CSV table of C-alpha atoms in Angstrom, one decimal:
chain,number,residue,atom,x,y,z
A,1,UNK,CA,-9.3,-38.8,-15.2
A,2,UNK,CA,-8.3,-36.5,-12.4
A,3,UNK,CA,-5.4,-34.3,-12.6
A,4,UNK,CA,-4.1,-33.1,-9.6
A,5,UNK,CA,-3.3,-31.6,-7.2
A,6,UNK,CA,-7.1,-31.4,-6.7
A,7,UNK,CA,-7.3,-27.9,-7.1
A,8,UNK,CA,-6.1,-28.0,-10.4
A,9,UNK,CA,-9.1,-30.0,-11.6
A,10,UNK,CA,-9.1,-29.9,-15.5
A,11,UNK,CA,-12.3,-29.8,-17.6
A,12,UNK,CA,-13.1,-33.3,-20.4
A,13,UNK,CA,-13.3,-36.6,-19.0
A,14,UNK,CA,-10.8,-36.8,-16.4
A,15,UNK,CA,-12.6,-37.7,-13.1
A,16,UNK,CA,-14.3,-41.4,-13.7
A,17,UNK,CA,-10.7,-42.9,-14.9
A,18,UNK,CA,-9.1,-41.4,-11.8
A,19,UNK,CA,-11.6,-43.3,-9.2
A,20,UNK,CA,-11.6,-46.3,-11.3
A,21,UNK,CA,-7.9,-46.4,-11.7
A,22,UNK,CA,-8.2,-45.8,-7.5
A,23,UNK,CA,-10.5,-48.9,-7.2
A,24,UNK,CA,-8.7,-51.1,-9.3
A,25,UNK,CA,-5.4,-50.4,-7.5
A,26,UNK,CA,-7.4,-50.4,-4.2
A,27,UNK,CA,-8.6,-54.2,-4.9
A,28,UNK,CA,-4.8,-55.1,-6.1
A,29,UNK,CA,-3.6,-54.4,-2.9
A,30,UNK,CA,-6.2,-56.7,-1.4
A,31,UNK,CA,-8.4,-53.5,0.4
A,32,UNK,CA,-12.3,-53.9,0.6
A,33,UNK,CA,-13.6,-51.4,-1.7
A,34,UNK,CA,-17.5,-52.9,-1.0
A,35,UNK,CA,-17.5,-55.1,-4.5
A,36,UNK,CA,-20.9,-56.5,-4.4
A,37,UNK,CA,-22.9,-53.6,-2.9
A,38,UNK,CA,-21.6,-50.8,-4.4
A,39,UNK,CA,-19.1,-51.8,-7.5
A,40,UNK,CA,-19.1,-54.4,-9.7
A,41,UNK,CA,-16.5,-57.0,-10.6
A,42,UNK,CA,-15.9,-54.6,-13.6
A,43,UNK,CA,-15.2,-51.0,-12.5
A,44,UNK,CA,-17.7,-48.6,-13.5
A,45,UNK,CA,-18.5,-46.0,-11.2
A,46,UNK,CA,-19.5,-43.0,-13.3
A,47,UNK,CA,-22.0,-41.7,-15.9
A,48,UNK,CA,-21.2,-39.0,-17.8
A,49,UNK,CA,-24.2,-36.5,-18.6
A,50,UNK,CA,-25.0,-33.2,-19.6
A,51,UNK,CA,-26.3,-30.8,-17.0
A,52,UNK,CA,-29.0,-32.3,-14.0
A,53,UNK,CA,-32.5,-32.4,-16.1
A,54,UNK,CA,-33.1,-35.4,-16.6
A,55,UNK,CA,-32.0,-36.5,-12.8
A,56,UNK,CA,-34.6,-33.8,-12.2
A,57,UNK,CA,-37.5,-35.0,-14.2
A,58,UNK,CA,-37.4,-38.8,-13.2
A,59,UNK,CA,-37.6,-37.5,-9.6
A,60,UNK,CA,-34.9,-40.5,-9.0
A,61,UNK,CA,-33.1,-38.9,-6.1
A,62,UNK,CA,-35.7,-36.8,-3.3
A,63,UNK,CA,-33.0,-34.7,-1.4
A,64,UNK,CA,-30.2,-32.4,-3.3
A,65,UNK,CA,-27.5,-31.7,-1.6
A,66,UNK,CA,-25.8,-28.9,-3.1
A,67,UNK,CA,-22.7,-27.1,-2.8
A,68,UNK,CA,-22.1,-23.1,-3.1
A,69,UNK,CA,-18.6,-22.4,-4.0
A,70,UNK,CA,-17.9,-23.5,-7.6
A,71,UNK,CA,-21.5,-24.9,-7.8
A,72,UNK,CA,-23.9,-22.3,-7.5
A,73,UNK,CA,-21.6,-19.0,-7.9
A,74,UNK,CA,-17.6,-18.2,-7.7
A,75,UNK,CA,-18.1,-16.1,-4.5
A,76,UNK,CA,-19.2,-13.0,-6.3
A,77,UNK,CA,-21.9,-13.7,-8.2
A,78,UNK,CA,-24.5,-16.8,-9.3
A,79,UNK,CA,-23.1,-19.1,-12.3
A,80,UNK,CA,-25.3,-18.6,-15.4
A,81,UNK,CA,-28.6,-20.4,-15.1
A,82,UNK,CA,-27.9,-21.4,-11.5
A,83,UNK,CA,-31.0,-19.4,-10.1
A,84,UNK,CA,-33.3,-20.9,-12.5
A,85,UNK,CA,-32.0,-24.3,-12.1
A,86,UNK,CA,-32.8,-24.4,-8.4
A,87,UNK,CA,-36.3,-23.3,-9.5
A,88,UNK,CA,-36.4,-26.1,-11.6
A,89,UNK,CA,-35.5,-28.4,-9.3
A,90,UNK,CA,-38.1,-27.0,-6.7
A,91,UNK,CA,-40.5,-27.0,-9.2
A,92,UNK,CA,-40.1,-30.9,-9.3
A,93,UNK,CA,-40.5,-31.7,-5.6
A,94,UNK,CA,-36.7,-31.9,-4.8
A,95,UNK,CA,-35.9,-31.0,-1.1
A,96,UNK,CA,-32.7,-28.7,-1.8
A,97,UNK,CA,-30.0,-28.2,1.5
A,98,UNK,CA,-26.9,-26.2,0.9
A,99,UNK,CA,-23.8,-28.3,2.4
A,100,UNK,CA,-20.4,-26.4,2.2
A,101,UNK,CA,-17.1,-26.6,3.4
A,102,UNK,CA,-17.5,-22.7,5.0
A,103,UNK,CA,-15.9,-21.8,8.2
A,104,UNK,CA,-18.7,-19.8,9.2
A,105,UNK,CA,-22.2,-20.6,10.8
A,106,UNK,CA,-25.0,-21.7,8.4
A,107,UNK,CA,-27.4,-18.6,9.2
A,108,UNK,CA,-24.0,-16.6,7.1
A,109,UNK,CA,-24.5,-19.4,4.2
A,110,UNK,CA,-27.7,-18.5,3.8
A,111,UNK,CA,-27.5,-14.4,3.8
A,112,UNK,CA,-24.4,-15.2,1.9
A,113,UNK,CA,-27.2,-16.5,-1.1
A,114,UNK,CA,-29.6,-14.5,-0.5
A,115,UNK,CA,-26.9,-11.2,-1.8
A,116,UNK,CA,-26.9,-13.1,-4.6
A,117,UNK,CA,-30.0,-13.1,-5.6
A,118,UNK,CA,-30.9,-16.5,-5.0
A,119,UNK,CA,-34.4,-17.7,-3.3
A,120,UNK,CA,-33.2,-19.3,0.0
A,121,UNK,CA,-36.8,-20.0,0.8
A,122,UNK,CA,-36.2,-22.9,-1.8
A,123,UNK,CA,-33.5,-24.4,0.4
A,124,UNK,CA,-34.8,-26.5,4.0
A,125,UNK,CA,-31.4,-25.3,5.3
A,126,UNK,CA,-28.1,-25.3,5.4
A,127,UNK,CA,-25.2,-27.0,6.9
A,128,UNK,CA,-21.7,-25.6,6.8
A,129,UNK,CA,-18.3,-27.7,8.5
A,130,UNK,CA,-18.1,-24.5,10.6
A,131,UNK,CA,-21.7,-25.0,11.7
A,132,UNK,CA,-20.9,-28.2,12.5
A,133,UNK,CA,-17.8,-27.0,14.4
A,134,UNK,CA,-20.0,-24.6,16.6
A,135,UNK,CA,-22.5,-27.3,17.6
A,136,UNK,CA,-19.9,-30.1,18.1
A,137,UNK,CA,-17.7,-27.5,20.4
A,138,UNK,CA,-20.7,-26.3,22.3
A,139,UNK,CA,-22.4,-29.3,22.9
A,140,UNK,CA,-19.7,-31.6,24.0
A,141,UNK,CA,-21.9,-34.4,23.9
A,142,UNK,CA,-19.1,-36.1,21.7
A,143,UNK,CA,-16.1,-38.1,23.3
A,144,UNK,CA,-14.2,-36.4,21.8
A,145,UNK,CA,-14.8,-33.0,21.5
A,146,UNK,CA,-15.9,-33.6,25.6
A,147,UNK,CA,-12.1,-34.6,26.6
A,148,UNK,CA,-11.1,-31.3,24.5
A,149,UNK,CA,-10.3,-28.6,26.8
A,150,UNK,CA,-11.3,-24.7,26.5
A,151,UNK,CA,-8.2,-23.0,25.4
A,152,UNK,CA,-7.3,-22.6,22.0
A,153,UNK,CA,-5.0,-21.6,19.2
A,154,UNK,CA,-7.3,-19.6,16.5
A,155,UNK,CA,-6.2,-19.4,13.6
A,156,UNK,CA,-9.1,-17.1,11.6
A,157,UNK,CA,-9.2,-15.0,9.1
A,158,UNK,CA,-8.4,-11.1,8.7
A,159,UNK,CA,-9.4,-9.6,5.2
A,160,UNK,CA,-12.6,-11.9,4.6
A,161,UNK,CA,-13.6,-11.3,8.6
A,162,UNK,CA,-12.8,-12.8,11.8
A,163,UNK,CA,-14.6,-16.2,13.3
A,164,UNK,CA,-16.8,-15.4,16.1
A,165,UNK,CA,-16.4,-17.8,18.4
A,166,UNK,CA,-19.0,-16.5,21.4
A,167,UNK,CA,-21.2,-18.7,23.2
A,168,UNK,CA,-18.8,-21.5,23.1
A,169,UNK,CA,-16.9,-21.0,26.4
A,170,UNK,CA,-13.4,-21.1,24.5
A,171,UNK,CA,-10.9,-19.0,26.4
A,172,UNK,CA,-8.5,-17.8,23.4
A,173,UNK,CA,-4.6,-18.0,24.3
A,174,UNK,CA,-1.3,-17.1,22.5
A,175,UNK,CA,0.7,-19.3,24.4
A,176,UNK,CA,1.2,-23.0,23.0
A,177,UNK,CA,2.1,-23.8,26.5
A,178,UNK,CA,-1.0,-23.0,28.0
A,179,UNK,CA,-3.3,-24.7,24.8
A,180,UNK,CA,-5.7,-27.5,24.7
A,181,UNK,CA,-5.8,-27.5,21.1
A,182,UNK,CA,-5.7,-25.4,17.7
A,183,UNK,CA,-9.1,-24.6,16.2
A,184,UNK,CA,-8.3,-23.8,12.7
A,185,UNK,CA,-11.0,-21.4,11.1
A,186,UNK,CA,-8.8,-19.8,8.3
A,187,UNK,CA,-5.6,-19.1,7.1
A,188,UNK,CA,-5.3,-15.0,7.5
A,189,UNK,CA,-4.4,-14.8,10.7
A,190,UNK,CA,-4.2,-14.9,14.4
A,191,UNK,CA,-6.6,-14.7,17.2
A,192,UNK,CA,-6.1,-13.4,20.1
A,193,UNK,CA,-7.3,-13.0,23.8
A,194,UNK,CA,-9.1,-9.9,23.4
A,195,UNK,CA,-11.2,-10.7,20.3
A,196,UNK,CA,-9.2,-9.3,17.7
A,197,UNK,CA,-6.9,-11.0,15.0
A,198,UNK,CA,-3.3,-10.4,14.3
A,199,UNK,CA,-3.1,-10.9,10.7
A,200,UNK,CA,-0.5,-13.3,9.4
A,201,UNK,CA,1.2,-15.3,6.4
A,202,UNK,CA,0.2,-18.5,5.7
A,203,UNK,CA,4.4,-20.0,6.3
A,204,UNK,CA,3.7,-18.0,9.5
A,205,UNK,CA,0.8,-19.9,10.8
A,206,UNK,CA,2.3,-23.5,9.7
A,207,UNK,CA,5.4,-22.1,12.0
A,208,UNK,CA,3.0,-22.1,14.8
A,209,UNK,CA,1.9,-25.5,14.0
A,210,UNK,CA,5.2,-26.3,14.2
A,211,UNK,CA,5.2,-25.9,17.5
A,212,UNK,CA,1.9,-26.5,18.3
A,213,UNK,CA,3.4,-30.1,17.4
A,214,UNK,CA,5.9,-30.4,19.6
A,215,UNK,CA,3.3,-29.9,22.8
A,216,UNK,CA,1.3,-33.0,20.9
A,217,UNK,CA,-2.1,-31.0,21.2
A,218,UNK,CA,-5.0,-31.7,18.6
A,219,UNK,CA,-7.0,-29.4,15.9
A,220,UNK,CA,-10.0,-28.9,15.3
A,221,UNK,CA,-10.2,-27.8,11.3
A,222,UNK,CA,-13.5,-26.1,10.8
A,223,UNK,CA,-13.2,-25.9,6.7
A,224,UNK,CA,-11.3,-29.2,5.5
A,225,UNK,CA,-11.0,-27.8,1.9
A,226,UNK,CA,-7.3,-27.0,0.6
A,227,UNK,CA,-8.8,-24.0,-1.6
A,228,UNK,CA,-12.0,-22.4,-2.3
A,229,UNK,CA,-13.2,-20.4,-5.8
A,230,UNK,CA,-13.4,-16.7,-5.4
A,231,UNK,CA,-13.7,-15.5,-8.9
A,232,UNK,CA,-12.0,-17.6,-10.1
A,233,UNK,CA,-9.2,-17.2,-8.3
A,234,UNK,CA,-8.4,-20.1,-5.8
A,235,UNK,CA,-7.6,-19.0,-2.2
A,236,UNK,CA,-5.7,-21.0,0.5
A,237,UNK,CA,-8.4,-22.8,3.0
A,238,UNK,CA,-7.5,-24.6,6.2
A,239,UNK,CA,-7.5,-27.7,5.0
A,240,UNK,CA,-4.2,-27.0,3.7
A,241,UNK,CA,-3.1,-25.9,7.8
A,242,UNK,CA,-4.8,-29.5,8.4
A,243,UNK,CA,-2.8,-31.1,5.4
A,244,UNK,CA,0.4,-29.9,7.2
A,245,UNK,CA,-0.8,-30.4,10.5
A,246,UNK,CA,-0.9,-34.4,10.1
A,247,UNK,CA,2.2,-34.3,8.1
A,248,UNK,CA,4.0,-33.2,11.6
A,249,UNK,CA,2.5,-35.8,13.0
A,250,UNK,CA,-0.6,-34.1,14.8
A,251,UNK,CA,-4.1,-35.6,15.3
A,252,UNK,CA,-6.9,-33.8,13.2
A,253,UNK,CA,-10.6,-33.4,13.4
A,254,UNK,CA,-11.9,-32.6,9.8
A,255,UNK,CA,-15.3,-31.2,10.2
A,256,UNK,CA,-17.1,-31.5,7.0
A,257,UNK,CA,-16.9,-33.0,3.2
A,258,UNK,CA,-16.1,-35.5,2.5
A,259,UNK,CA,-16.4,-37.0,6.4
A,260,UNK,CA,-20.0,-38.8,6.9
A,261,UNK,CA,-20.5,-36.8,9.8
A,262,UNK,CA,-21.8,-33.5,7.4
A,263,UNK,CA,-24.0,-35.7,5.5
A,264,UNK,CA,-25.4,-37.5,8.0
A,265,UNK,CA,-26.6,-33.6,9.1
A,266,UNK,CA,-28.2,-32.8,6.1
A,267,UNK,CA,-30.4,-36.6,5.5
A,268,UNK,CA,-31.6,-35.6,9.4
A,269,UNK,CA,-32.6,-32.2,7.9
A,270,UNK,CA,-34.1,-33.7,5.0
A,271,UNK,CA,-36.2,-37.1,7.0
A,272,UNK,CA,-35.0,-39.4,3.9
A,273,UNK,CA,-33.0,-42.2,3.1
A,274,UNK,CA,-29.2,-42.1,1.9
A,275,UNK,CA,-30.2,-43.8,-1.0
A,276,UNK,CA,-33.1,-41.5,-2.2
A,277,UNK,CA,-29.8,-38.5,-1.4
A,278,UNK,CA,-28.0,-36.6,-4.3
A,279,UNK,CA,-25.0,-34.6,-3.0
A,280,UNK,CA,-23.7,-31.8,-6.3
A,281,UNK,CA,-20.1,-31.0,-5.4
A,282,UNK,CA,-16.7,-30.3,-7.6
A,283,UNK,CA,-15.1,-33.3,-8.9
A,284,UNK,CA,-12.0,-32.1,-6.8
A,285,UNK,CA,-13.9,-34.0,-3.7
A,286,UNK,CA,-13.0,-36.9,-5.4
A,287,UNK,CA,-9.3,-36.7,-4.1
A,288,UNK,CA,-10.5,-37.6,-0.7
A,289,UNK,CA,-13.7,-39.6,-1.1
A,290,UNK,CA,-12.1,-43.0,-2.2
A,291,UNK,CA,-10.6,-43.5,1.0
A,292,UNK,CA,-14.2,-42.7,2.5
A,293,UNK,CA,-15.6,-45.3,-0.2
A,294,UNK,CA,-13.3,-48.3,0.9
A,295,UNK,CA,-15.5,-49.5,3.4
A,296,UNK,CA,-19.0,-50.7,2.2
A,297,UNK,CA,-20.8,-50.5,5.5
A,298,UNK,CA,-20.5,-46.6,5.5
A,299,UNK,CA,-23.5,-44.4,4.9
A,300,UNK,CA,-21.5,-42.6,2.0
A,301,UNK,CA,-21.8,-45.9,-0.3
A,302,UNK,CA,-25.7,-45.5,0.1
A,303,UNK,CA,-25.4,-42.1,-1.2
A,304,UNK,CA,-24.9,-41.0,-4.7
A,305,UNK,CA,-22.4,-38.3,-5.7
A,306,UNK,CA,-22.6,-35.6,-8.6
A,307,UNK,CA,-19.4,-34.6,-9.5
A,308,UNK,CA,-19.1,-30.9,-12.1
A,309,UNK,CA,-15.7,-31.5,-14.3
A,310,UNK,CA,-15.1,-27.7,-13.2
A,311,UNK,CA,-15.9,-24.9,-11.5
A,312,UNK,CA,-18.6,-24.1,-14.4
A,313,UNK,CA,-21.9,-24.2,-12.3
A,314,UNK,CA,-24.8,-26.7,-12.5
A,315,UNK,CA,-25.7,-26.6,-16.8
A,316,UNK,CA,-22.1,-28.2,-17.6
A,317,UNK,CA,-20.7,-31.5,-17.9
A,318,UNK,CA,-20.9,-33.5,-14.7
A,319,UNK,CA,-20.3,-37.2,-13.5
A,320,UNK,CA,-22.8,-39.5,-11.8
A,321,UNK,CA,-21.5,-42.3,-9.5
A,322,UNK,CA,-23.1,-45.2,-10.6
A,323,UNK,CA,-24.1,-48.0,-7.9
């Protein structure tokens, strides 16, 4: 019931049928998709309801996570009735957290809302991919990330504002040669050694990759979605870098939805249980969770999805995973 490419995410009933049709195939094939914990010998993972009041009011689910873009506003202002809703939801007890695929750090997430006119005091926090991307990079307390190195490729953005990237010890270098990695951030442009950005095309940037996959070094991809809403337009994101990164054969780190590393993030923020967890996103993320859903043991099976049909804000149709 989902049309694709995921961006082009259609409204009516199109989202369940597309992740049952995924299951079913899925089992067909012989791949765990966690039958007897989360889906039943008969395939049906989603409830289809009419806006979030009634989850609300039976106080089912004690953490919301929520997502901005496409949820909450279009990038210039709120969706009709989201300010209220959130209110609402407060109103009930519901411990709120904003989790987005942004580049940028969460402190920007939240000024971001506040513009808006929303109440940020409602949320406990935020957590952002590029938040993530900061801490993960600055830390190094991950195997990963501690083997990484500290040049980089950065590829920011230009029109919609450069990525900071002080206090993280990165030395930025326009050289492939002399690159660790590729820290992908957005898809405007260029960094460069002296702090500013050269702007570029997107086919310009996946040139550099190009090359950046001949020299085998990894990325980093701070925002793992393919577009974002900006009213209601849909502009390129680095996920789509990312995308065409792999595609050449290079190793990716995605940094955010759908990876259990963002969630697991918000449920420390929030002291509950990924069971007692709602997480409000675009049916879109659907493209990528089933592969996160195949193996029962993950946290993300413990944790119930909301899915909107379309970018149309939180009174609309949406789709609840059932367990």
């Amino acid at each position: 019931m989902l049309s694709t490419p995921a961006f082009a995410l259609k409204s009516g009933p199109q989202i369940a049928q597309h992740f049952a049709s995924f299951v079913t195939k899925s089992r067909s094939e012989g791949r765990m998709v966690g039958k007897s914990s989360t889906y039943g010998a008969e395939v049906q993972v989603f409830e289809r309801l009419n806006g979030i009041q009634h989850l609300a009011e039976t106080g089912r689910f004690k953490a919301w996570f929520l997502d901005q873009f496409g949820v909450l506003h279009d990038g210039k202002q709120p969706y009709p009735g989201a300010i209220t809703t959130l209110e609402k939801l407060a109103s009930y007890g519901a411990k709120m957290v904003i989790i987005s695929n942004s580049s940028r750090r969460a402190s920007t997430t939240i000024e971001k809302l506040k513009s808006l006119g929303f109440d940020t005091s409602l949320f406990l926090g935020a957590i952002t991919s590029g938040e993530l991307t900061h801490q993960y990079l600055q830390r190094r307390d991950d195997s990963w990330f501690a083997t990484l190195g500290r040049s980089c490729i950065h590829m920011t953005w230009s029109d919609r504002g450069a990525i900071s990237l002080e206090g993280l010890g990165l030395q930025v270098v326009e050289s492939i040669e002399d690159a660790n990695f590729i820290l992908a951030h957005g898809t405007e442009a260029l960094g460069l050694p002296s702090g500013d950005a050269r702007p570029m095309k997107l086919e310009d940037l996946e040139h550099v990759l190009e090359l950046c996959a001949e020299y085998k070094i990894p990325m980093v991809v701070a925002n793992p979605d393919y577009v974002t809403v900006e009213a209601r337009d849909l502009r390129a994101m680095p996920g789509m870098l990312a995308a065409k990164y792999e595609k050449l054969g290079g190793e990716v780190k995605w940094m955010g939805k759908p990876d259990e590393v963002i969630y697991r993030s918000a449920i420390a923020m929030t002291g509950v249980d990924a069971s007692d967890c709602i997480a409000v996103a675009l049916g879109r993320l659907l493209i990528q969770l089933p592969s996160k859903l195949l193996h029962p043991n993950t946290m993300l099976t413990r944790l119930m999805f909301c899915l909107l049909s379309h970018e149309s804000g939180l009174s609309r149709t949406l789709y609840i995973m059932c367990h």
